[in-house]
mmCIF file of C-alpha atoms in Angstrom:
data_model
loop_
_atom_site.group_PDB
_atom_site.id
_atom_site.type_symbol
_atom_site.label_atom_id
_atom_site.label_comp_id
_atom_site.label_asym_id
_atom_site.label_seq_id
_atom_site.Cartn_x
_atom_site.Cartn_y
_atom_site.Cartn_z
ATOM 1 C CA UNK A 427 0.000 0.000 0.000
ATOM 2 C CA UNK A 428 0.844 3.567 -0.802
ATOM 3 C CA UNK A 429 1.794 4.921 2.668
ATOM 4 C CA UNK A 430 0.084 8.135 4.095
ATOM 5 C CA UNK A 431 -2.753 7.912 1.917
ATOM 6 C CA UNK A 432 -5.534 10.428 3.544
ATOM 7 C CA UNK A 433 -8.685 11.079 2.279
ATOM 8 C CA UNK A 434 -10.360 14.636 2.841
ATOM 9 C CA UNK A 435 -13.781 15.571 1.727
ATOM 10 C CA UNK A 436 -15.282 19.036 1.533
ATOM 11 C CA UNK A 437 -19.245 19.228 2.146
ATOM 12 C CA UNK A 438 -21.476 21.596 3.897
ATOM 13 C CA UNK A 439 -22.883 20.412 7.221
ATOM 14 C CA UNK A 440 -26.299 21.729 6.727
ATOM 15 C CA UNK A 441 -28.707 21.875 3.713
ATOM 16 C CA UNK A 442 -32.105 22.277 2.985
ATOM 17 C CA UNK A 443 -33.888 19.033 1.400
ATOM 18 C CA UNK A 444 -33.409 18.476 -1.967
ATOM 19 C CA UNK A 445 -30.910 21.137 -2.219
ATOM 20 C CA UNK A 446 -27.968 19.915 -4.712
ATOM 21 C CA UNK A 447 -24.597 20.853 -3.225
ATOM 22 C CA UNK A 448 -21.258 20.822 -3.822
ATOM 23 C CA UNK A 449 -18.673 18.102 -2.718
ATOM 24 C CA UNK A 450 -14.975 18.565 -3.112
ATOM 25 C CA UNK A 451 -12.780 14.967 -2.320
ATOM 26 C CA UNK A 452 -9.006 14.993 -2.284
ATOM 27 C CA UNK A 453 -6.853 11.654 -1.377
ATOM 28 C CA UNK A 454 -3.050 11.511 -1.298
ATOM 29 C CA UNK A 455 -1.847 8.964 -3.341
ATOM 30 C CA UNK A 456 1.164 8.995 -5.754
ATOM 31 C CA UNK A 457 -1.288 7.482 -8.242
ATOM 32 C CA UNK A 458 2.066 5.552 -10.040
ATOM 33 C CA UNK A 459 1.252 5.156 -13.403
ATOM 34 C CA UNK A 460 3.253 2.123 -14.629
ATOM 35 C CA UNK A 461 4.806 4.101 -17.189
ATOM 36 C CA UNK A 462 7.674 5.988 -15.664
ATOM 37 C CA UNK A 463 11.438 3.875 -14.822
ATOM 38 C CA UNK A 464 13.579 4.155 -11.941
ATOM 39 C CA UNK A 465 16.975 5.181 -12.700
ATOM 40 C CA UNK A 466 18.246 1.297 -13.555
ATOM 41 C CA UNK A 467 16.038 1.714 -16.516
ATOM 42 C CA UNK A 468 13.486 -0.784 -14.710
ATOM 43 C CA UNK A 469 9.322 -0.021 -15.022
ATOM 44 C CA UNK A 470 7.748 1.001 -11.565
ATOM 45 C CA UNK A 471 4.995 -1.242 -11.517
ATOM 46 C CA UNK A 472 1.498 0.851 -11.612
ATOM 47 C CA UNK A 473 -0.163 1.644 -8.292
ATOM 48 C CA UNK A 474 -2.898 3.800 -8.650
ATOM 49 C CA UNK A 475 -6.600 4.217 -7.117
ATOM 50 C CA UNK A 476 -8.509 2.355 -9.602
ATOM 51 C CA UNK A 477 -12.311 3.367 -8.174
ATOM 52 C CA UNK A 478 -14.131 5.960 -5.908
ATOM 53 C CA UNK A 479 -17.490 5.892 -5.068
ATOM 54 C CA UNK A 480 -19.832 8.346 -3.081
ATOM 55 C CA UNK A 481 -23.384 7.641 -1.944
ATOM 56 C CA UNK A 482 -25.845 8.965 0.618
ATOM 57 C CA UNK A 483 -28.039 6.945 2.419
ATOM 58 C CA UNK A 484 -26.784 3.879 0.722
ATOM 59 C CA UNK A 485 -27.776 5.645 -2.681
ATOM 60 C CA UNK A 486 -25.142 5.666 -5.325
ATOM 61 C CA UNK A 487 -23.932 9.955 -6.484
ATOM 62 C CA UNK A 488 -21.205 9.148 -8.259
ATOM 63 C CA UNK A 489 -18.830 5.992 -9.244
ATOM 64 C CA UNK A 490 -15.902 6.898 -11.253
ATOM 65 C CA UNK A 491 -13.609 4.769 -12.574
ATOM 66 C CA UNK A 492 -9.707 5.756 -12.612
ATOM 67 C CA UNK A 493 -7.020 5.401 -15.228
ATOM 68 C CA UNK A 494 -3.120 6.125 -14.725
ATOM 69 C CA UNK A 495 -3.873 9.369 -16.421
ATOM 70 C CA UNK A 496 -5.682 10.842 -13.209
ATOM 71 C CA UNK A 497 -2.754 12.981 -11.469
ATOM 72 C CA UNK A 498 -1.257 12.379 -8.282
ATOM 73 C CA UNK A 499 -3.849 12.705 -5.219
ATOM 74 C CA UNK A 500 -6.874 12.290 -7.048
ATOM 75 C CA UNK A 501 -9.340 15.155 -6.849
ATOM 76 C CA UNK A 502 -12.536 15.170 -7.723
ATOM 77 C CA UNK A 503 -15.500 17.838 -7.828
ATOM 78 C CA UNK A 504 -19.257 16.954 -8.375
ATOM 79 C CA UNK A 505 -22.573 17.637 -6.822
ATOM 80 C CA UNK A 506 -25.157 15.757 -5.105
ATOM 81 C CA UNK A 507 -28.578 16.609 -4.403
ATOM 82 C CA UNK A 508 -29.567 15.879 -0.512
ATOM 83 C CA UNK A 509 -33.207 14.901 0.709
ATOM 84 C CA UNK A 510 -33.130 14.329 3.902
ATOM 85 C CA UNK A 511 -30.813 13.886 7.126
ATOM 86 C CA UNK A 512 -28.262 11.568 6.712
ATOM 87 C CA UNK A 513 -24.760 10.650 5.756
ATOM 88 C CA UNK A 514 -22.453 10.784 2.891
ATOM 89 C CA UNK A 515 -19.607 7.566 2.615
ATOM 90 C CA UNK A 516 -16.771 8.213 0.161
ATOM 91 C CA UNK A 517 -14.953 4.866 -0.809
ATOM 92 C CA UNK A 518 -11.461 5.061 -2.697
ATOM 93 C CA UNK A 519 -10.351 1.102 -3.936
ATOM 94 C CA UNK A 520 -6.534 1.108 -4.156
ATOM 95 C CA UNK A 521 -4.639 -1.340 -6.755
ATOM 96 C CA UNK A 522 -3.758 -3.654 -4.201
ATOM 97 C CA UNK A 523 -7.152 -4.454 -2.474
ATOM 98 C CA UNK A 524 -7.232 -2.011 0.249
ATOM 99 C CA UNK A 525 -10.187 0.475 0.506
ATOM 100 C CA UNK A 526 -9.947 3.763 2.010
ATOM 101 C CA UNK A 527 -13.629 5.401 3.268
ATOM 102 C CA UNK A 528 -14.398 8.852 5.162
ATOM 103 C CA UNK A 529 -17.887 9.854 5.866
ATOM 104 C CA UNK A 530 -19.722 13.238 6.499
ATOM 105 C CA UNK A 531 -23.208 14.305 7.719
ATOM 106 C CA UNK A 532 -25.671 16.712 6.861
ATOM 107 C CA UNK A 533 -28.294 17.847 8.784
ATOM 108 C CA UNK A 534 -31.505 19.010 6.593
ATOM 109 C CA UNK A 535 -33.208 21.598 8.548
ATOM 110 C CA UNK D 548 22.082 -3.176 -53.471
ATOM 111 C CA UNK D 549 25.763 -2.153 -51.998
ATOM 112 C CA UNK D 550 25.646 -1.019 -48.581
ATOM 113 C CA UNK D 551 26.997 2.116 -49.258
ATOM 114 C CA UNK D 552 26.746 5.542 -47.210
ATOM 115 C CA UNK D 553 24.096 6.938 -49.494
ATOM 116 C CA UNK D 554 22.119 3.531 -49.914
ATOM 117 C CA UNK D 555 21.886 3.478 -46.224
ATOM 118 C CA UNK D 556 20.630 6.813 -45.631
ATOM 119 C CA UNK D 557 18.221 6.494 -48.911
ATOM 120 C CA UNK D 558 16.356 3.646 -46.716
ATOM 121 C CA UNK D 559 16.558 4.386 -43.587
ATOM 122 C CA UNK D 560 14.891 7.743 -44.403
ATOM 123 C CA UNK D 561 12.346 6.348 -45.815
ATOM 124 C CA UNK D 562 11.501 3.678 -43.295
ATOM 125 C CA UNK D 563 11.773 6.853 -40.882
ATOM 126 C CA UNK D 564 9.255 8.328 -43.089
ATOM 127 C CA UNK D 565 6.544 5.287 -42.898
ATOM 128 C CA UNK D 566 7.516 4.857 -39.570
ATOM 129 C CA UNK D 567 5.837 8.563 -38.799
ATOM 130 C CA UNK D 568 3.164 8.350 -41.187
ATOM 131 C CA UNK D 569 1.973 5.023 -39.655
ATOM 132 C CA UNK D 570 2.086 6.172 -35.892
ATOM 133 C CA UNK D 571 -0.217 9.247 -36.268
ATOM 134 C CA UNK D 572 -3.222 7.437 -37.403
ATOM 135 C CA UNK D 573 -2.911 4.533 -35.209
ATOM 136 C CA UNK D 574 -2.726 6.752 -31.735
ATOM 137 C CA UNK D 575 -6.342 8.195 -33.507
ATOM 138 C CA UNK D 576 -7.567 5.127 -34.001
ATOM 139 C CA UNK D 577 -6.592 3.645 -30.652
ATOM 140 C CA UNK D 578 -8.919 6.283 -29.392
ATOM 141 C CA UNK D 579 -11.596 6.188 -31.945
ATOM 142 C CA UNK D 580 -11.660 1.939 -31.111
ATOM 143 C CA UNK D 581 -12.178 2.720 -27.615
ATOM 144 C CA UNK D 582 -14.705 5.092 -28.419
ATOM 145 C CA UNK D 583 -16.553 2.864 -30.819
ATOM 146 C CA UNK D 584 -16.724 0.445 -27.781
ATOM 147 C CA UNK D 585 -18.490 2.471 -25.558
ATOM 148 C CA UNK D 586 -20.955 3.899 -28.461
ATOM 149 C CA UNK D 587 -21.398 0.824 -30.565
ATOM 150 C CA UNK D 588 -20.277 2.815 -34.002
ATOM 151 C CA UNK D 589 -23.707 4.926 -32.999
ATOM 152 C CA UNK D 590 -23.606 8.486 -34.245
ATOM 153 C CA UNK D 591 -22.250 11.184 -32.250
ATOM 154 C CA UNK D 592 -24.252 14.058 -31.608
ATOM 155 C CA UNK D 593 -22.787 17.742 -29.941
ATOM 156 C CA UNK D 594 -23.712 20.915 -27.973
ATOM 157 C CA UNK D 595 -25.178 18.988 -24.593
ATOM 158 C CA UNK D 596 -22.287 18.481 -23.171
ATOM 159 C CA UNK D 597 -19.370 20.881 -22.264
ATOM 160 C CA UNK D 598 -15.501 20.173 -21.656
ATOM 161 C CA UNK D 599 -14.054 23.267 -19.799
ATOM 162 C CA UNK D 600 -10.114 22.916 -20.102
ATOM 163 C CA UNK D 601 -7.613 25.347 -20.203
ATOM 164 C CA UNK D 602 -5.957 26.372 -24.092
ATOM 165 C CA UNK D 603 -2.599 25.657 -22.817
ATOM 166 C CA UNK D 604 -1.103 23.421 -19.472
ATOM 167 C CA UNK D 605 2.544 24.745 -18.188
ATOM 168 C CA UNK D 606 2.775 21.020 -16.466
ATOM 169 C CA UNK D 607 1.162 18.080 -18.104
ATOM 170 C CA UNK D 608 0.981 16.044 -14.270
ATOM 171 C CA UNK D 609 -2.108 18.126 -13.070
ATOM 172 C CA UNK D 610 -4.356 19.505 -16.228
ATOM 173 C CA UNK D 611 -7.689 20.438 -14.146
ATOM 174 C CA UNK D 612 -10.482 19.143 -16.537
ATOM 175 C CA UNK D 613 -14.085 19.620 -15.876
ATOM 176 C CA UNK D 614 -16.974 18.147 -17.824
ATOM 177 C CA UNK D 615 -21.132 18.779 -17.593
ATOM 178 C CA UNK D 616 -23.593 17.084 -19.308
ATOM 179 C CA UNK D 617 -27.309 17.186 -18.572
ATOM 180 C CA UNK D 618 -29.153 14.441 -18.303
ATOM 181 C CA UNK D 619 -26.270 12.255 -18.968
ATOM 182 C CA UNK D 620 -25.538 8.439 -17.361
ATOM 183 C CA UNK D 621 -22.265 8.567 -17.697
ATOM 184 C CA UNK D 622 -19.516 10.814 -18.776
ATOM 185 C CA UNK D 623 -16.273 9.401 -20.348
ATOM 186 C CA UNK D 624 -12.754 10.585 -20.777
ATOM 187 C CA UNK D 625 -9.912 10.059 -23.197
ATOM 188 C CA UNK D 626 -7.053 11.725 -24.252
ATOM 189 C CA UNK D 627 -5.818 10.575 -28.023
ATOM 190 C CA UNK D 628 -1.999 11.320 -27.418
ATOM 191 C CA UNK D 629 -0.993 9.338 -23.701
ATOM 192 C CA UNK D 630 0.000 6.095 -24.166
ATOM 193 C CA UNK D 631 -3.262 4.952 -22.874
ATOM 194 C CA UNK D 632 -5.867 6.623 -23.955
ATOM 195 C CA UNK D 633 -8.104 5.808 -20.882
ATOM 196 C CA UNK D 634 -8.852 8.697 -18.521
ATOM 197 C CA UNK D 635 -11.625 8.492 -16.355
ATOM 198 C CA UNK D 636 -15.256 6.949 -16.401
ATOM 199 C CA UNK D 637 -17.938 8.900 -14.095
ATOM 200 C CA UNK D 638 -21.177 7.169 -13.986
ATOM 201 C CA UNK D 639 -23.965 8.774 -11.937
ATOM 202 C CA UNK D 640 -26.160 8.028 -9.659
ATOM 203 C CA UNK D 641 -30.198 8.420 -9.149
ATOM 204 C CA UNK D 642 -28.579 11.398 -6.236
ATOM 205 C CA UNK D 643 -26.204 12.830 -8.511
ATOM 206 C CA UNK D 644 -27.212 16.630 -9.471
ATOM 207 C CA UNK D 645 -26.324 18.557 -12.082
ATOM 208 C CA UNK D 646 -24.168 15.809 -14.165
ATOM 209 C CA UNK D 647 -21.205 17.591 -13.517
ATOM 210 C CA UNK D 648 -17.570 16.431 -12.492
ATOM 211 C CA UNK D 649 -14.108 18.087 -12.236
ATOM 212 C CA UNK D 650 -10.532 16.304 -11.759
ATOM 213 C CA UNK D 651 -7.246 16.618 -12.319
ATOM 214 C CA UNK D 652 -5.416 14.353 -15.471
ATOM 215 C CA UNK D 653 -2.315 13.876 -16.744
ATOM 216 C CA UNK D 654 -0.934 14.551 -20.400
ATOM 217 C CA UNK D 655 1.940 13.013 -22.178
ATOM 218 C CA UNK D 656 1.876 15.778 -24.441
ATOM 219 C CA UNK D 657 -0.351 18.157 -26.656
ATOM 220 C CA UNK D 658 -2.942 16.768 -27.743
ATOM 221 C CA UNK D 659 -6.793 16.635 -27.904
ATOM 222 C CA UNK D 660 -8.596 15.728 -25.058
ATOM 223 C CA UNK D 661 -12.408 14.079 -25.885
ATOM 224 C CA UNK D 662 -15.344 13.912 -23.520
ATOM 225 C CA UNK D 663 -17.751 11.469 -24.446
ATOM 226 C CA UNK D 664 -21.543 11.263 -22.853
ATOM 227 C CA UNK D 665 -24.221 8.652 -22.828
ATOM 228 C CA UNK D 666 -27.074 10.220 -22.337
ATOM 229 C CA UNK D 667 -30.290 8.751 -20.758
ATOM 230 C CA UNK D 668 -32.334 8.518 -24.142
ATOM 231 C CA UNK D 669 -29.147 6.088 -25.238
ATOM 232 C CA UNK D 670 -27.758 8.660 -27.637
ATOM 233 C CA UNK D 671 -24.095 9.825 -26.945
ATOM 234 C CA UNK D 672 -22.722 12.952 -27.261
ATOM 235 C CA UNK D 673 -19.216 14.297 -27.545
ATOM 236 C CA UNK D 674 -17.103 17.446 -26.521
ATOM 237 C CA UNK D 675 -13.373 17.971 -27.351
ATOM 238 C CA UNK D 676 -10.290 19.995 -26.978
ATOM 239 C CA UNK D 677 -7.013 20.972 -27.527
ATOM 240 C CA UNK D 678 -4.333 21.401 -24.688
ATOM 241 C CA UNK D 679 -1.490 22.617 -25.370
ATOM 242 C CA UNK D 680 1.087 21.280 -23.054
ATOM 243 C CA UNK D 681 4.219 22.580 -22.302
ATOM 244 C CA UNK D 682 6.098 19.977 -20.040
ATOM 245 C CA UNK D 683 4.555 16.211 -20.589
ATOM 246 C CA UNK D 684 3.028 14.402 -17.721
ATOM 247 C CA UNK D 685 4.621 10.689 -17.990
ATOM 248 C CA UNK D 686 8.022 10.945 -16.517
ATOM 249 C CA UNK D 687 10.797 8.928 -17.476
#
């Protein structure tokens, strides 16, 4: 596993329902591609996130699928609507099995 | 034929020559085959969906890319001069809202970057750009 992989999310504790707001998510990663060499000439074998998923409630926003050509600590920027209390779980699946999750109320008042 | 100085340089030229006339289309058509797997050969229409890049990337290791497509499924990515053309794939949910995503991508080098969106009628639509890239994103 990469080491000191952290995820951070950005999303506004409060809302009103069914408002669609914006979620910012940032993970450090070095994302390796599996193209670049080390200086013996030898490939560094790829090592990337390969996944990240966000739902609410247990209902799917967004599942993107990665490629080596996302940069280094992955960020992504999408919206979500909200429609009632609950919680958001972010899920990034790593290369070599592990999965890396961070969650975040909102409170609909 | 004599292997002589000017022989050499007669064919090796030319091989040079096919050699740089055959790699342009295939990196195209690497793209346009992945492209044709997603859409089936279906026809590509334009104007629902939007690719907002920048003209020209000082560093090709973080081009911010952001793509929005209403009423889209999903939303893919490709970039028709890395050495995989593969970006990203965002598919969205019943809670996503406006169809809209941003990252960050690398690029090898300039090149065109294409957006490509399967919208919920079926039909796909596409979006591209150029980027202009002043140091390459691949290392090595």
């Amino acid at each position: 596993m990469a080491s000191g992989v952290k995820p951070r999310v950005k999303v506004p504790k409060t809302a009103s329902a069914g408002e669609t707001i914006e979620i910012k998510t940032l993970i450090s990663h070095t994302m390796e591609s599996g193209q670049r060499k080390d200086s013996d000439g030898n490939v560094i074998p790829r090592s990337i996130i390969n996944r990240f998923t966000a739902e609410f409630n247990g209902q799917n926003v967004i599942d993107v699928t990665l490629e080596p050509a996302i940069s280094t600590n992955p960020y992504f920027q999408f919206e979500a609507i909200v429609p009632e209390t609950g919680e958001f779980l972010f899920k990034w699946y790593d290369d070599d099995g592990s999965v890396y999750e961070e969650t975040k109320a909102v409170t609909v008042s | 034929m004599k292997l002589t100085r000017r022989n050499l340089l007669i064919t090796s030229s030319a091989g040079m020559a096919a050699l740089a006339m055959g790699s342009l289309p295939a990196f195209a058509s690497l793209t346009d085959d992945e492209i044709a797997k997603i859409t089936g050969g279906a026809e590509l229409g334009e104007g629902a969906i939007t690719l907002d890049a920048p003209e020209i990337a000082e560093n090709g290791n973080t081009v911010p890319i952001g793509v929005s497509a209403p009423g889209a499924v999903s939303i893919v990515l490709f970039a028709d001069g890395n050495p995989v053309p593969n970006v990203a794939t965002f598919k969205f949910g019943p809670l996503s809202g406006s169809r809209t995503a941003s990252t960050r991508i690398r690029l090898a080098r300039t090149q065109n970057v294409i957006a490509i969106a399967e919208m919920e009628d079926g039909s796909f639509q596409k979006a591209s750009a150029n980027i202009k890239v002043t140091i390459g994103g691949c290392g090595g």
